């Protein structure tokens, strides 16, 4: 491209989209280019195609709606549960999380949960002598949390959340909470006020980026139960919202562009980026020149690009401190029908175990009440198959009234209508041995694949074990027949929340970028998104990274 842009942003997920929109809105005279590898459209017809693809696909994974995209062949997204087709897993444990490499990123397929991080999450080293302190505290970004909640459209209960574990709120949510599911209400009546592991339980509405009423031209949630992997109506926020806003104020876009290398000048500043157009195999790299460059390409793709470009890594910090939320669930049958699958997959949480003195010994964990049967442990289709199919005889066992009774009869002890689960996700400490590097193997475009070395430490494993005990006790107090089938230890899933790898900090000796995301080594290069996070907390990082993206945008606007 012959044009030189004022800002070149690599990655059109939630962080890149917010940043592009904010900068161009505040500085309309500046030229802004948003670059992404995806090729999907952002309109209602594209969403309808995704919904139809999911409905017709026997595969019910996060990638099911998006496999038909042409880009998926050239720019693959990692598979669930320990991908070995795209990631090179070096062990000793498996990094099980995935993400979407499409325009709008993983927010197309996220659940939308948006609790704030609590003050202690930013001061782990000072308070609990583990992890690492952030270069700022909760109070320093509280107003940015408020802004992020407005932009993402978070529905929540201000009174419930204000001051929770010290997380004060200076503004209300833009919308009231999503209605809590019947199962949540039943459990709340039975366990609120009960004491488990020294904590007095409270079941609260989960703050989530999903419309409880019409908001910013998008409809209210209609209660579809497949928020993961696709919201059929657009009531749940995804980054297409701010990509379209960015385009409306003049941000230029370059899709189907896989940025392969960053071009440095002799003085160490960035001159431009090279990209490959995957629609034209065999063609040479194309070049984009700019003045300021921002990498918003996620916690695995960002260090991959950095390392492939030969940028500064003199402190050997790039790619290190990879974190995730290790998740698992306890399941059972409630002693009354609760009719799951009516509404979002989660509408309530138990936040009581997110902080406490125990964090000096083992990981904290967040508890979510499921409205999706047994979730990952027993998918709705698998539950139905168990009712219909006899594996021993290889024949259909129930149909008609017998099947109806099995599915929902009030006298059936283990009907599908009584399925209940409580999920829990633990924090993971930043470990320098959990690292993203470049593999010898190449992807379809000839770029080195990400190589992930990953290990679970005792801090997280012990947190998982404690979380299971706590959740089983909660379900039993709620009157459920709990499934105590032994599971291998540690038993965990990835939460789809890769974090770390480009840590922020005040010192060049222990961080890659400063608190605003500016590279310590390259003056006109910034990094935003989950890769800059210092610790992992116990909840979805999207609200925090959105707040940080807005904060960085404001900083860039005021310094240009």
XYZ file of C-alpha atoms in Angstrom:
560
model
C 0.000 0.000 0.000
C 1.379 3.418 -0.950
C -0.538 5.269 1.762
C 1.086 5.818 5.141
C -1.394 5.504 8.008
C -1.271 7.341 11.304
C -2.387 4.182 13.148
C -2.170 0.578 11.969
C -4.025 -1.874 14.233
C -3.412 -5.603 13.782
C -6.347 -7.718 14.979
C -10.069 -6.957 14.740
C -11.222 -8.546 17.980
C -12.840 -6.596 20.792
C -9.638 -4.743 21.809
C -8.657 -3.722 18.270
C -12.214 -2.749 17.337
C -12.686 -0.570 20.426
C -9.309 1.094 19.961
C -9.882 1.835 16.256
C -13.335 3.295 16.901
C -12.199 5.386 19.886
C -9.142 6.891 18.186
C -10.977 7.791 14.982
C -13.937 9.218 16.916
C -11.628 11.473 18.934
C -9.202 12.267 16.101
C -11.209 12.250 12.841
C -8.312 13.847 10.962
C -6.084 10.831 11.651
C -5.978 7.871 9.257
C -6.639 4.529 10.961
C -6.325 1.067 9.378
C -7.703 -2.091 11.007
C -6.115 -5.291 9.674
C -7.378 -8.835 10.185
C -6.910 -12.307 8.718
C -10.646 -13.063 8.578
C -12.998 -12.710 5.635
C -16.465 -12.908 7.219
C -19.101 -10.225 6.803
C -20.639 -8.395 9.753
C -24.303 -8.160 8.739
C -27.436 -10.105 9.696
C -27.150 -12.445 6.709
C -23.694 -13.569 7.894
C -25.079 -14.282 11.354
C -27.919 -16.259 9.787
C -25.399 -18.343 7.852
C -23.513 -19.074 11.066
C -26.736 -20.058 12.855
C -27.793 -22.355 10.017
C -24.345 -23.966 9.825
C -24.473 -24.712 13.538
C -28.017 -26.111 13.347
C -27.108 -28.518 10.537
C -23.746 -29.645 11.921
C -23.404 -32.780 14.033
C -20.285 -31.153 15.492
C -21.422 -28.944 18.386
C -18.036 -27.384 19.173
C -17.168 -23.708 19.310
C -15.944 -23.873 15.708
C -19.062 -25.522 14.264
C -20.736 -22.359 12.880
C -17.502 -21.040 11.377
C -15.907 -24.048 9.675
C -17.476 -23.143 6.329
C -15.574 -19.871 6.100
C -13.016 -19.919 3.323
C -10.491 -18.355 5.686
C -10.658 -21.362 8.014
C -8.640 -23.431 5.553
C -5.804 -20.926 5.240
C -6.076 -19.325 8.681
C -7.205 -22.140 10.989
C -8.616 -21.528 14.449
C -7.377 -23.879 17.186
C -9.634 -26.807 18.044
C -11.115 -27.335 21.520
C -9.573 -29.512 24.184
C -5.891 -29.591 23.289
C -5.476 -28.736 19.617
C -2.656 -30.519 17.795
C -3.568 -29.462 14.263
C -2.596 -25.817 14.713
C -0.788 -25.622 18.052
C 2.343 -27.655 18.603
C 1.816 -28.905 22.170
C 5.159 -29.413 23.877
C 3.648 -30.355 27.256
C 4.061 -31.582 29.867
C 0.369 -30.634 30.199
C -2.087 -29.630 27.506
C -3.209 -26.084 26.886
C -6.868 -26.759 26.105
C -8.219 -23.338 25.142
C -9.064 -22.084 21.689
C -10.019 -18.860 19.902
C -11.503 -17.692 16.614
C -9.332 -16.154 13.895
C -12.168 -14.288 12.205
C -13.240 -10.642 11.943
C -14.687 -9.937 15.381
C -12.582 -12.629 17.021
C -13.726 -14.917 19.800
C -16.532 -12.610 20.918
C -18.696 -14.264 18.246
C -18.598 -17.392 20.396
C -18.077 -16.231 23.992
C -20.650 -16.638 26.752
C -20.665 -12.899 27.456
C -20.012 -13.029 31.221
C -18.578 -9.718 32.462
C -17.952 -9.605 36.209
C -15.328 -7.055 37.147
C -11.991 -8.155 38.497
C -11.691 -7.411 42.217
C -9.011 -5.222 43.871
C -7.014 -8.172 45.228
C -6.563 -9.524 41.682
C -4.206 -6.606 41.019
C -2.167 -7.062 44.218
C -1.517 -10.791 44.488
C 2.145 -10.468 45.398
C 1.584 -7.866 48.109
C -1.440 -9.571 49.651
C -0.758 -13.281 49.209
C 2.966 -13.524 48.376
C 2.365 -15.213 45.041
C 1.829 -14.077 41.479
C 2.767 -10.523 40.573
C 1.440 -7.055 41.372
C 0.086 -4.954 38.514
C 1.576 -1.519 37.783
C -1.722 0.044 38.942
C -4.597 -0.765 41.288
C -8.331 -1.338 40.884
C -9.157 2.261 41.791
C -6.993 3.498 38.925
C -9.064 1.759 36.260
C -12.510 1.754 37.890
C -13.824 4.512 35.622
C -12.581 2.566 32.597
C -14.554 -0.446 33.781
C -17.619 1.818 33.721
C -16.865 2.941 30.166
C -16.323 -0.647 29.034
C -19.659 -1.712 30.520
C -21.387 1.020 28.534
C -19.661 0.101 25.276
C -20.202 -3.648 25.609
C -23.723 -3.195 26.937
C -23.469 -5.049 30.245
C -26.647 -6.083 32.044
C -26.202 -6.363 35.796
C -27.441 -5.590 39.284
C -25.573 -2.527 40.524
C -26.658 -2.959 44.157
C -25.498 -6.586 44.301
C -22.141 -5.888 42.691
C -21.220 -2.554 44.299
C -18.473 -3.203 46.845
C -18.367 -6.955 46.213
C -14.957 -8.086 47.535
C -13.965 -4.426 47.587
C -14.847 -3.701 43.955
C -16.704 -0.419 44.385
C -18.761 0.951 41.501
C -19.021 4.658 40.656
C -21.718 4.199 37.993
C -24.653 1.861 37.447
C -24.845 -0.729 34.696
C -26.432 0.524 31.480
C -29.109 -2.187 31.845
C -30.687 -4.192 34.630
C -29.799 -7.887 34.986
C -30.831 -10.724 32.704
C -33.651 -12.694 34.322
C -32.320 -15.583 36.374
C -33.240 -19.100 35.257
C -35.642 -21.285 37.242
C -32.845 -23.580 38.383
C -30.906 -20.587 39.673
C -33.937 -19.372 41.638
C -34.475 -22.796 43.190
C -30.812 -23.105 44.176
C -30.742 -19.540 45.505
C -33.714 -20.195 47.799
C -32.040 -23.304 49.161
C -28.427 -22.220 49.654
C -28.394 -18.447 50.268
C -27.055 -17.915 53.765
C -25.590 -21.419 54.054
C -21.907 -21.669 54.966
C -19.440 -23.625 52.817
C -15.648 -23.534 53.283
C -16.023 -20.656 55.712
C -17.993 -18.548 53.223
C -21.625 -17.477 53.571
C -23.205 -18.215 50.191
C -25.043 -15.711 48.018
C -26.337 -16.542 44.535
C -26.163 -13.347 42.454
C -27.131 -12.386 38.916
C -24.151 -12.729 36.562
C -23.200 -9.417 34.895
C -23.086 -10.124 31.172
C -22.701 -8.307 27.860
C -26.166 -9.293 26.726
C -29.126 -6.985 26.329
C -31.845 -7.268 28.962
C -33.709 -4.639 26.938
C -33.237 -3.019 23.548
C -29.884 -1.271 23.672
C -27.983 0.741 21.080
C -30.205 -0.533 18.285
C -29.857 -4.208 19.249
C -32.757 -6.325 20.469
C -33.184 -7.763 23.940
C -32.095 -11.346 24.628
C -34.734 -13.871 23.532
C -33.443 -16.661 25.747
C -31.723 -18.878 23.190
C -29.542 -21.425 24.937
C -26.637 -21.518 22.471
C -24.770 -18.292 23.347
C -21.712 -20.481 22.852
C -21.009 -20.868 19.946
C -23.343 -18.281 18.335
C -25.994 -15.797 19.475
C -28.693 -16.010 16.785
C -30.083 -12.512 17.383
C -27.100 -10.278 18.164
C -28.427 -9.475 21.641
C -25.095 -10.679 23.010
C -22.219 -8.293 22.290
C -19.570 -9.210 19.775
C -16.819 -7.058 18.290
C -18.700 -6.590 15.015
C -20.592 -3.873 16.919
C -17.513 -1.665 17.217
C -16.031 -2.671 13.886
C -19.171 -1.301 12.240
C -18.984 1.807 14.434
C -15.342 2.239 13.439
C -16.183 1.934 9.761
C -18.977 4.492 10.146
C -16.528 7.140 11.405
C -13.964 6.469 8.673
C -11.692 3.676 9.887
C -10.348 1.750 6.894
C -10.193 -2.033 6.966
C -8.030 -4.663 5.304
C -9.426 -8.179 5.687
C -7.963 -11.561 4.593
C -4.541 -10.133 5.518
C -2.312 -12.335 7.680
C 0.377 -10.101 9.131
C 3.530 -12.190 8.949
C 6.326 -9.773 9.902
C 6.943 -6.367 11.429
C 9.440 -4.135 9.631
C 11.915 -2.174 11.811
C 13.967 0.890 11.022
C 17.615 1.083 12.050
C 16.684 3.142 15.128
C 14.386 0.356 16.389
C 11.086 2.008 15.547
C 8.536 0.269 13.345
C 8.364 1.252 9.702
C 5.563 -1.065 8.614
C 4.066 -4.526 8.593
C 4.130 -7.238 5.939
C 1.070 -9.326 5.253
C 0.028 -12.258 3.094
C -3.304 -12.281 1.299
C -4.362 -15.916 1.669
C -6.726 -15.588 -1.316
C -3.665 -15.308 -3.554
C -1.399 -18.263 -2.682
C 2.150 -17.983 -3.906
C 2.165 -14.193 -4.100
C 4.749 -12.158 -2.237
C 4.186 -10.267 0.980
C 2.563 -6.853 0.777
C 3.635 -3.901 2.900
C 1.721 -1.346 4.993
C 3.517 1.756 6.221
C 2.482 3.720 9.266
C 3.481 6.001 12.108
C 2.012 4.140 15.075
C 1.392 0.398 15.290
C -0.821 -1.492 17.723
C -0.863 -5.288 18.048
C -4.246 -6.603 19.200
C -3.840 -10.177 18.030
C -4.477 -12.186 21.204
C -2.168 -13.838 23.728
C -0.849 -16.489 21.350
C -0.838 -14.783 17.949
C 0.843 -11.604 19.274
C 4.031 -13.240 20.610
C 4.066 -15.499 17.547
C 4.162 -12.423 15.292
C 6.676 -10.633 17.527
C 9.078 -13.571 17.542
C 8.697 -14.248 13.824
C 9.630 -10.608 13.194
C 12.802 -10.783 15.258
C 11.735 -7.904 17.507
C 13.507 -7.191 20.768
C 13.446 -10.069 23.242
C 16.686 -9.304 25.056
C 15.080 -10.051 28.431
C 13.566 -13.331 27.170
C 10.088 -12.310 28.324
C 8.105 -12.427 25.074
C 5.715 -15.382 25.036
C 6.200 -16.194 28.723
C 3.648 -16.295 31.567
C 0.858 -17.877 29.499
C -2.229 -18.288 31.705
C -5.753 -19.602 31.327
C -8.707 -20.336 33.578
C -8.759 -24.024 34.383
C -12.403 -25.027 34.562
C -14.430 -28.066 35.614
C -17.948 -28.822 36.816
C -19.970 -30.844 39.300
C -23.243 -32.316 38.071
C -26.301 -34.017 39.462
C -30.079 -34.255 39.420
C -32.175 -31.792 41.395
C -35.152 -33.209 43.278
C -37.611 -31.187 41.221
C -37.832 -30.229 37.544
C -35.990 -27.016 36.705
C -36.317 -27.183 32.892
C -32.815 -26.170 31.750
C -32.011 -24.694 28.336
C -34.578 -21.910 28.664
C -32.455 -18.781 28.570
C -28.698 -18.102 28.391
C -26.297 -20.826 29.461
C -25.499 -18.986 32.680
C -27.492 -16.317 34.500
C -26.242 -16.631 38.104
C -22.933 -16.987 39.917
C -21.555 -17.520 43.406
C -18.656 -15.077 43.743
C -17.785 -15.841 47.378
C -14.680 -17.924 46.580
C -12.981 -15.390 44.309
C -10.906 -13.933 47.126
C -9.724 -14.790 50.614
C -6.715 -15.638 52.730
C -6.699 -19.111 51.149
C -5.171 -17.555 47.992
C -1.808 -17.735 49.716
C -2.163 -21.564 49.555
C -4.259 -22.394 46.511
C -6.042 -20.776 43.596
C -9.262 -18.847 44.013
C -12.207 -19.931 41.884
C -15.417 -18.486 40.520
C -18.612 -20.566 40.672
C -21.284 -20.376 37.982
C -24.727 -21.950 38.079
C -25.416 -23.671 34.777
C -28.645 -23.410 32.791
C -27.459 -25.870 30.142
C -28.038 -29.273 31.676
C -24.687 -30.890 32.264
C -22.847 -28.542 29.939
C -19.650 -30.022 28.554
C -19.958 -33.147 30.677
C -23.140 -34.280 28.947
C -24.241 -32.306 25.908
C -28.037 -32.044 25.339
C -27.749 -34.255 22.277
C -25.832 -36.854 24.293
C -28.455 -36.680 27.055
C -31.196 -37.316 24.529
C -29.249 -40.193 22.999
C -28.953 -41.848 26.419
C -32.738 -41.736 26.751
C -33.458 -43.044 23.245
C -30.670 -45.505 22.443
C -29.738 -48.805 24.074
C -26.009 -49.328 23.513
C -26.136 -53.017 24.494
C -28.804 -53.972 21.973
C -27.926 -51.364 19.376
C -31.610 -50.475 19.115
C -33.938 -47.609 19.958
C -35.201 -48.182 23.483
C -37.837 -45.477 23.972
C -40.130 -43.440 21.765
C -43.432 -41.620 22.128
C -44.938 -41.349 25.604
C -42.193 -43.480 27.145
C -39.568 -41.042 25.856
C -41.581 -38.033 27.005
C -41.814 -39.562 30.472
C -38.093 -40.290 30.542
C -37.275 -36.736 29.481
C -39.591 -34.889 31.819
C -41.847 -37.054 33.943
C -42.283 -35.539 37.391
C -41.827 -38.921 39.070
C -38.658 -39.826 37.229
C -35.708 -39.402 39.577
C -33.233 -38.675 36.813
C -35.175 -36.896 34.091
C -33.450 -34.471 31.729
C -35.630 -31.722 33.213
C -33.741 -32.161 36.497
C -30.211 -31.901 35.122
C -28.153 -29.414 37.110
C -24.509 -28.424 37.079
C -22.290 -25.948 38.850
C -19.112 -24.937 37.071
C -15.962 -23.508 38.597
C -12.921 -21.849 37.074
C -9.629 -21.297 38.861
C -6.950 -18.695 38.440
C -3.495 -19.708 37.239
C -0.292 -18.097 38.462
C 2.045 -16.501 35.885
C 4.764 -19.092 35.333
C 7.727 -18.217 33.062
C 7.868 -21.849 31.925
C 4.401 -21.579 30.405
C 5.507 -20.100 27.121
C 4.583 -19.559 23.480
C 7.458 -19.948 21.022
C 7.817 -20.708 17.306
C 7.563 -24.302 16.133
C 9.582 -25.844 13.330
C 6.310 -26.851 11.672
C 4.648 -24.268 9.402
C 1.007 -23.304 8.907
C -0.652 -23.323 5.415
C 0.929 -19.929 4.653
C 4.445 -21.019 5.591
C 4.511 -19.142 8.916
C 5.812 -21.052 11.977
C 2.993 -22.503 14.035
C 2.695 -21.587 17.730
C 4.516 -23.983 20.025
C 3.076 -24.103 23.538
C 4.960 -25.383 26.569
C 2.488 -25.625 29.431
C 2.448 -26.982 32.975
C -0.160 -26.954 35.727
C 1.299 -26.047 39.100
C 0.167 -27.256 42.522
C -1.444 -23.886 43.228
C -3.972 -24.407 40.426
C -4.365 -28.166 40.936
C -5.177 -27.648 44.617
C -7.628 -24.896 43.666
C -9.378 -27.285 41.268
C -9.623 -29.914 43.984
C -11.056 -27.451 46.493
C -13.473 -26.098 43.892
C -14.862 -29.571 43.283
C -15.438 -30.173 46.996
C -17.118 -26.792 47.419
C -19.400 -27.183 44.400
C -20.433 -30.700 45.389
C -21.383 -29.435 48.848
C -23.344 -26.537 47.362
C -25.357 -28.899 45.161
C -26.014 -31.259 48.043
C -27.238 -28.365 50.185
C -29.554 -27.513 47.270
C -31.059 -31.012 47.474
C -29.378 -32.507 44.411
C -28.307 -36.094 43.864
C -24.658 -35.348 43.042
C -22.607 -37.362 40.588
C -19.533 -38.479 42.557
C -18.005 -40.548 39.755
C -14.206 -40.373 40.247
C -12.349 -38.322 37.651
C -8.640 -38.297 36.785
C -6.630 -35.703 38.655
C -6.216 -33.051 37.578
C -9.397 -32.973 35.519
C -9.806 -29.655 33.743
C -11.011 -27.861 30.637
C -9.695 -24.684 29.075
C -11.963 -21.671 29.475
C -10.975 -20.050 26.178
C -9.164 -17.278 28.051
C -5.465 -17.288 27.039
C -3.725 -14.451 28.896
C -0.221 -13.157 29.551
C 2.737 -13.609 27.130
C 3.316 -9.834 26.602
C 3.167 -8.716 30.230
C 2.767 -5.037 31.108
C 4.772 -3.361 33.840
C 6.778 -0.336 34.856
C 10.201 -1.930 34.513
C 11.965 -3.181 31.396
C 13.444 -5.954 33.531
C 10.185 -7.819 34.154
C 7.770 -6.686 31.442
C 7.485 -6.260 27.680
C 5.251 -3.170 27.557
C 4.446 -0.273 29.865
C 1.075 0.180 31.651
C -0.425 1.702 28.480
C 0.851 -1.091 26.266
C 3.802 0.776 24.748
C 6.779 -1.434 23.978
C 9.809 -0.770 26.157
C 12.052 -1.443 23.142
C 10.160 0.010 20.162
C 8.816 3.512 20.724
C 5.960 3.470 18.185
C 4.740 -0.069 18.868
C 1.918 -0.878 21.319
C 0.307 -4.119 22.453
C -3.275 -4.336 23.770
C -5.563 -7.192 24.735
C -5.297 -10.257 26.945
C -1.590 -10.766 26.203
C -0.649 -7.799 28.426
C -2.416 -9.100 31.565
C -0.157 -9.630 34.576
C -2.301 -12.114 36.513
C -5.408 -14.031 35.540
C -8.085 -13.580 38.253
C -10.947 -16.110 38.129
C -13.358 -14.536 35.637
C -13.576 -13.704 31.947
C -10.879 -11.140 31.016
C -12.928 -9.446 28.264
C -14.324 -6.586 30.350
C -10.871 -5.783 31.715
C -9.120 -5.888 28.343
C -11.906 -3.686 26.903
C -11.339 -1.192 29.715
C -7.587 -1.246 29.085
C -8.084 -0.807 25.333
C -10.227 2.291 25.931
C -7.609 3.586 28.367
C -4.805 3.096 25.827
C -6.893 4.758 23.113
C -7.371 7.805 25.330
C -3.629 7.903 26.019
C -2.766 7.705 22.312
C -5.274 10.436 21.471
C -3.886 12.779 24.117
C -0.273 12.158 23.047
C -0.640 12.630 19.290
